[in-house]
Backbone as numpy.savetxt, mean C-alpha at the origin, in Angstrom:
# Nx Ny Nz CAx CAy CAz Cx Cy Cz
-0.89 11.87 13.81 -0.41 11.24 12.61 -1.57 10.70 11.78
-2.56 10.15 12.45 -3.71 9.61 11.72 -4.47 10.72 10.99
-4.61 11.87 11.63 -5.30 12.97 10.97 -4.50 13.49 9.78
-3.17 13.41 9.85 -2.35 13.81 8.70 -2.56 12.85 7.53
-2.71 11.56 7.83 -2.97 10.59 6.75 -4.35 10.79 6.14
-5.34 11.12 6.98 -6.67 11.41 6.44 -6.62 12.64 5.55
-5.89 13.66 5.97 -5.73 14.85 5.15 -5.01 14.52 3.84
-3.97 13.68 3.93 -3.23 13.28 2.73 -4.12 12.49 1.78
-4.97 11.62 2.30 -5.91 10.89 1.45 -6.86 11.84 0.74
-7.32 12.85 1.46 -8.22 13.85 0.86 -7.50 14.62 -0.24
-6.27 15.00 0.00 -5.48 15.70 -1.02 -5.32 14.81 -2.25
-5.02 13.52 -2.03 -4.88 12.60 -3.15 -6.16 12.46 -3.96
-7.30 12.42 -3.29 -8.59 12.36 -4.00 -8.82 13.61 -4.83
-8.49 14.77 -4.26 -8.70 16.02 -4.99 -7.75 16.16 -6.18
-6.51 15.69 -6.00 -5.50 15.82 -7.05 -5.81 14.90 -8.23
-6.35 13.73 -7.96 -6.48 12.71 -9.00 -7.74 12.83 -9.83
-8.81 13.34 -9.30 -10.10 13.29 -9.96 -10.13 13.70 -11.42
-9.90 14.94 -11.72 -9.99 15.42 -13.10 -8.86 14.93 -13.99
-7.59 14.97 -13.55 -6.52 14.49 -14.44 -6.69 13.03 -14.86
-7.29 12.21 -13.98 -7.49 10.81 -14.32 -8.49 10.64 -15.45
-9.47 11.50 -15.52 -10.44 11.40 -16.61 -9.88 11.90 -17.94
-8.90 12.80 -17.89 -8.33 13.33 -19.13 -7.21 12.46 -19.69
-6.36 11.92 -18.83 -5.24 11.13 -19.31 -4.99 9.96 -18.36
-5.87 8.99 -18.41 -5.82 7.86 -17.48 -4.59 7.00 -17.68
-4.20 6.78 -18.91 -3.06 5.90 -19.18 -1.78 6.42 -18.52
-1.57 7.72 -18.58 -0.37 8.31 -17.98 -0.39 8.13 -16.46
-1.54 8.37 -15.82 -1.65 8.24 -14.38 -1.48 6.80 -13.93
-2.11 5.87 -14.66 -2.03 4.46 -14.28 -0.61 3.94 -14.47
0.10 4.42 -15.47 1.47 3.99 -15.72 2.44 4.61 -14.72
2.24 5.87 -14.37 3.17 6.56 -13.48 2.98 6.19 -12.01
1.79 5.71 -11.66 1.51 5.44 -10.25 2.45 4.39 -9.63
2.64 3.22 -10.24 3.56 2.25 -9.61 4.99 2.78 -9.47
5.43 3.56 -10.44 6.77 4.14 -10.36 6.88 5.11 -9.18
5.86 5.92 -9.00 5.86 6.86 -7.87 5.81 6.11 -6.54
5.05 5.04 -6.48 4.96 4.26 -5.25 6.29 3.56 -4.95
6.97 3.07 -5.97 8.30 2.48 -5.78 9.27 3.52 -5.24
9.20 4.73 -5.76 10.09 5.80 -5.27 9.81 6.11 -3.80
8.55 6.13 -3.41 8.21 6.40 -2.01 8.70 5.27 -1.12
8.52 4.01 -1.55 8.99 2.89 -0.73 10.52 2.88 -0.63
11.21 3.27 -1.69 12.67 3.37 -1.62 13.09 4.47 -0.65
12.38 5.59 -0.69 12.69 6.67 0.26 12.41 6.22 1.69
11.33 5.46 1.90 11.05 4.92 3.23 12.18 4.02 3.70
12.70 3.21 2.81 13.76 2.28 3.16 15.05 3.02 3.54
15.41 4.01 2.74 16.69 4.68 2.96 16.63 5.78 4.02
15.48 6.40 4.21 15.38 7.52 5.14 14.53 7.20 6.37
14.26 5.93 6.60 13.37 5.52 7.67 13.82 5.87 9.08
15.08 6.11 9.28 15.56 6.39 10.63 15.51 7.87 11.00
15.17 8.73 10.05 15.13 10.17 10.30 13.68 10.63 10.44
13.39 11.42 11.47 12.02 11.79 11.79 11.39 12.74 10.76
12.05 13.82 10.43 11.45 14.82 9.55 11.21 14.27 8.13
12.19 13.59 7.51 11.88 13.00 6.21 10.76 11.97 6.27
10.67 11.24 7.39 9.61 10.23 7.51 8.23 10.88 7.56
8.14 12.03 8.19 6.85 12.72 8.23 6.44 13.12 6.82
7.36 13.68 6.07 7.06 14.09 4.70 6.78 12.89 3.79
7.58 11.84 3.93 7.38 10.65 3.10 6.04 9.99 3.43
5.69 9.96 4.71 4.40 9.38 5.11 3.25 10.18 4.53
3.39 11.49 4.50 2.35 12.33 3.91 2.21 12.04 2.41
3.34 11.95 1.71 3.30 11.65 0.27 2.75 10.25 0.05
3.13 9.30 0.90 2.61 7.94 0.81 1.10 7.93 1.02
0.60 8.74 1.95 -0.85 8.85 2.17 -1.56 9.39 0.94
-0.94 10.37 0.28 -1.54 10.90 -0.95 -1.58 9.82 -2.02
-0.48 9.10 -2.19 -0.41 8.08 -3.24 -1.27 6.87 -2.92
-0.99 6.23 -1.79 -1.64 4.96 -1.49 -3.09 5.13 -1.05
-3.41 6.23 -0.44 -4.78 6.43 0.03 -5.68 7.05 -1.00
-5.29 8.21 -1.51 -6.18 8.95 -2.40 -6.06 8.55 -3.86
-4.85 8.54 -4.37 -4.67 8.30 -5.80 -4.96 6.85 -6.16
-4.46 5.91 -5.33 -4.66 4.50 -5.65 -6.13 4.12 -5.65
-6.89 4.61 -4.71 -8.30 4.26 -4.68 -9.04 4.83 -5.89
-8.67 6.04 -6.31 -9.29 6.60 -7.51 -8.92 5.82 -8.76
-7.66 5.41 -8.87 -7.24 4.63 -10.03 -7.96 3.28 -10.06
-8.04 2.61 -8.91 -8.74 1.33 -8.85 -10.20 1.47 -9.22
-10.86 2.48 -8.68 -12.27 2.71 -9.00 -12.44 3.02 -10.48
-11.56 3.81 -11.04 -11.64 4.14 -12.46 -11.48 2.90 -13.33
-10.49 2.06 -13.00 -10.25 0.86 -13.80 -11.42 -0.11 -13.74
-11.97 -0.30 -12.55 -13.09 -1.24 -12.42 -14.34 -0.69 -13.07
-14.63 0.60 -12.88 -15.85 1.16 -13.48 -15.74 1.29 -15.00
-14.53 1.49 -15.52 -14.40 1.57 -16.98 -14.46 0.20 -17.63
-14.23 -0.86 -16.85 -14.34 -2.21 -17.40 -15.80 -2.62 -17.55
-16.69 -2.05 -16.75 -18.11 -2.40 -16.82 -18.97 -1.14 -16.74
-18.96 -0.29 -17.78 -19.70 0.98 -17.69 -21.22 0.81 -17.73
-21.70 -0.32 -18.24 -23.15 -0.51 -18.34 -23.79 -0.97 -17.04
-22.99 -1.41 -16.07 -23.51 -1.84 -14.77 -22.71 -1.16 -13.64
-22.97 0.11 -13.38 -22.17 0.83 -12.39 -22.32 0.29 -10.96
-23.51 -0.23 -10.61 -23.69 -0.78 -9.26 -22.82 -2.01 -9.05
-22.77 -2.87 -10.06 -21.93 -4.06 -9.97 -20.45 -3.66 -9.88
-20.05 -2.68 -10.68 -18.66 -2.23 -10.65 -18.29 -1.67 -9.28
-19.20 -0.90 -8.68 -18.92 -0.35 -7.36 -18.84 -1.45 -6.31
-19.74 -2.44 -6.39 -19.69 -3.57 -5.47 -18.41 -4.38 -5.65
-17.99 -4.54 -6.90 -16.75 -5.26 -7.18 -15.55 -4.50 -6.61
-15.58 -3.19 -6.70 -14.50 -2.37 -6.14 -14.42 -2.54 -4.63
-15.54 -2.47 -3.95 -15.55 -2.61 -2.50 -15.13 -4.02 -2.09
-15.61 -5.02 -2.82 -15.23 -6.41 -2.50 -13.74 -6.63 -2.72
-13.20 -6.07 -3.79 -11.77 -6.25 -4.05 -10.93 -5.54 -3.00
-11.37 -4.39 -2.52 -10.65 -3.72 -1.43 -10.66 -4.57 -0.17
-11.81 -5.14 0.16 -11.90 -5.98 1.36 -11.07 -7.25 1.23
-11.12 -7.89 0.06 -10.33 -9.10 -0.16 -8.84 -8.77 -0.12
-8.44 -7.66 -0.73 -7.05 -7.26 -0.71 -6.55 -6.99 0.69
-7.37 -6.34 1.51 -6.98 -6.09 2.89 -6.85 -7.40 3.67
-7.79 -8.31 3.47 -7.76 -9.59 4.18 -6.57 -10.43 3.77
-6.37 -10.61 2.47 -5.27 -11.44 1.99 -3.92 -10.79 2.31
-3.82 -9.49 2.14 -2.57 -8.80 2.45 -2.20 -8.91 3.92
-3.18 -8.77 4.80 -2.92 -8.92 6.24 -2.51 -10.34 6.58
-3.18 -11.31 5.98 -2.86 -12.71 6.27 -1.46 -13.08 5.78
-1.13 -12.69 4.56 0.19 -13.01 4.01 1.29 -12.26 4.77
1.05 -11.00 5.08 2.03 -10.23 5.85 2.24 -10.83 7.23
1.18 -11.20 7.90 1.31 -11.85 9.21 2.03 -13.17 9.12
1.73 -13.95 8.08 2.42 -15.23 7.89 3.92 -15.02 7.67
4.27 -14.07 6.83 5.69 -13.82 6.57 6.41 -13.31 7.82
5.78 -12.42 8.55 6.39 -11.93 9.78 6.55 -13.08 10.77
5.52 -13.91 10.90 5.60 -15.07 11.79 6.72 -16.03 11.39
6.84 -16.30 10.10 7.90 -17.21 9.64 9.29 -16.63 9.90
9.44 -15.34 9.72 10.74 -14.70 9.99 11.06 -14.79 11.48
10.08 -14.55 12.34 10.31 -14.62 13.78 10.66 -16.05 14.19
9.93 -17.02 13.65 10.22 -18.42 13.97 11.60 -18.81 13.47
11.95 -18.42 12.24 13.27 -18.74 11.70 14.37 -18.09 12.52
14.16 -16.87 12.96 15.16 -16.17 13.77 15.34 -16.86 15.11
14.23 -17.23 15.75 14.33 -17.93 17.03 15.04 -19.27 16.86
14.71 -19.96 15.78 15.36 -21.25 15.54 16.86 -21.07 15.30
17.22 -20.01 14.60 18.63 -19.75 14.34 19.37 -19.38 15.62
18.76 -18.56 16.47 19.42 -18.11 17.69 19.40 -19.19 18.78
18.23 -19.78 18.98 18.07 -20.73 20.09 17.93 -22.18 19.61
18.27 -22.43 18.37 18.06 -23.75 17.77 18.85 -24.87 18.42
18.56 -26.09 18.03 19.22 -27.25 18.64 20.71 -27.31 18.38
21.18 -26.74 17.28 22.61 -26.76 16.98 23.42 -26.00 18.01
22.89 -24.92 18.51 23.60 -24.13 19.53 23.59 -24.84 20.87
22.52 -25.53 21.19 22.45 -26.24 22.46 23.44 -27.40 22.50
23.59 -28.08 21.39 24.54 -29.20 21.35 25.97 -28.70 21.53
26.27 -27.54 20.99 27.61 -26.99 21.12 27.89 -26.56 22.55
26.86 -26.14 23.28 27.05 -25.68 24.63 27.19 -26.83 25.61
26.63 -27.98 25.30 26.66 -29.13 26.23 27.95 -29.78 26.18
């Protein structure tokens, strides 16, 4: 599965390169809509194996290859006179996004687990049993 995602990321990089330089506004506008469609498909078809394989491949193309190209394009076009700074800013923003996203996701998952345990095993149920 990991090699399929690497392949999908490569496909996304190859697909995005030239079209992004010709019509960036269209790609940047259509990308969130395409990602929403993939997440909706993941939600509704998540229990089926074959659609999940295809959706994961499309998600790898979008989130891995296309998104990184769009982010790099946006950051480098904001500062064309200092490409080294723009590249460093791109790498730093990817690292910060990964760190903050992991922390917030872990916090939310932890809060849901704690709330669920409190709801199932909370003091209100113990009082009713005694």
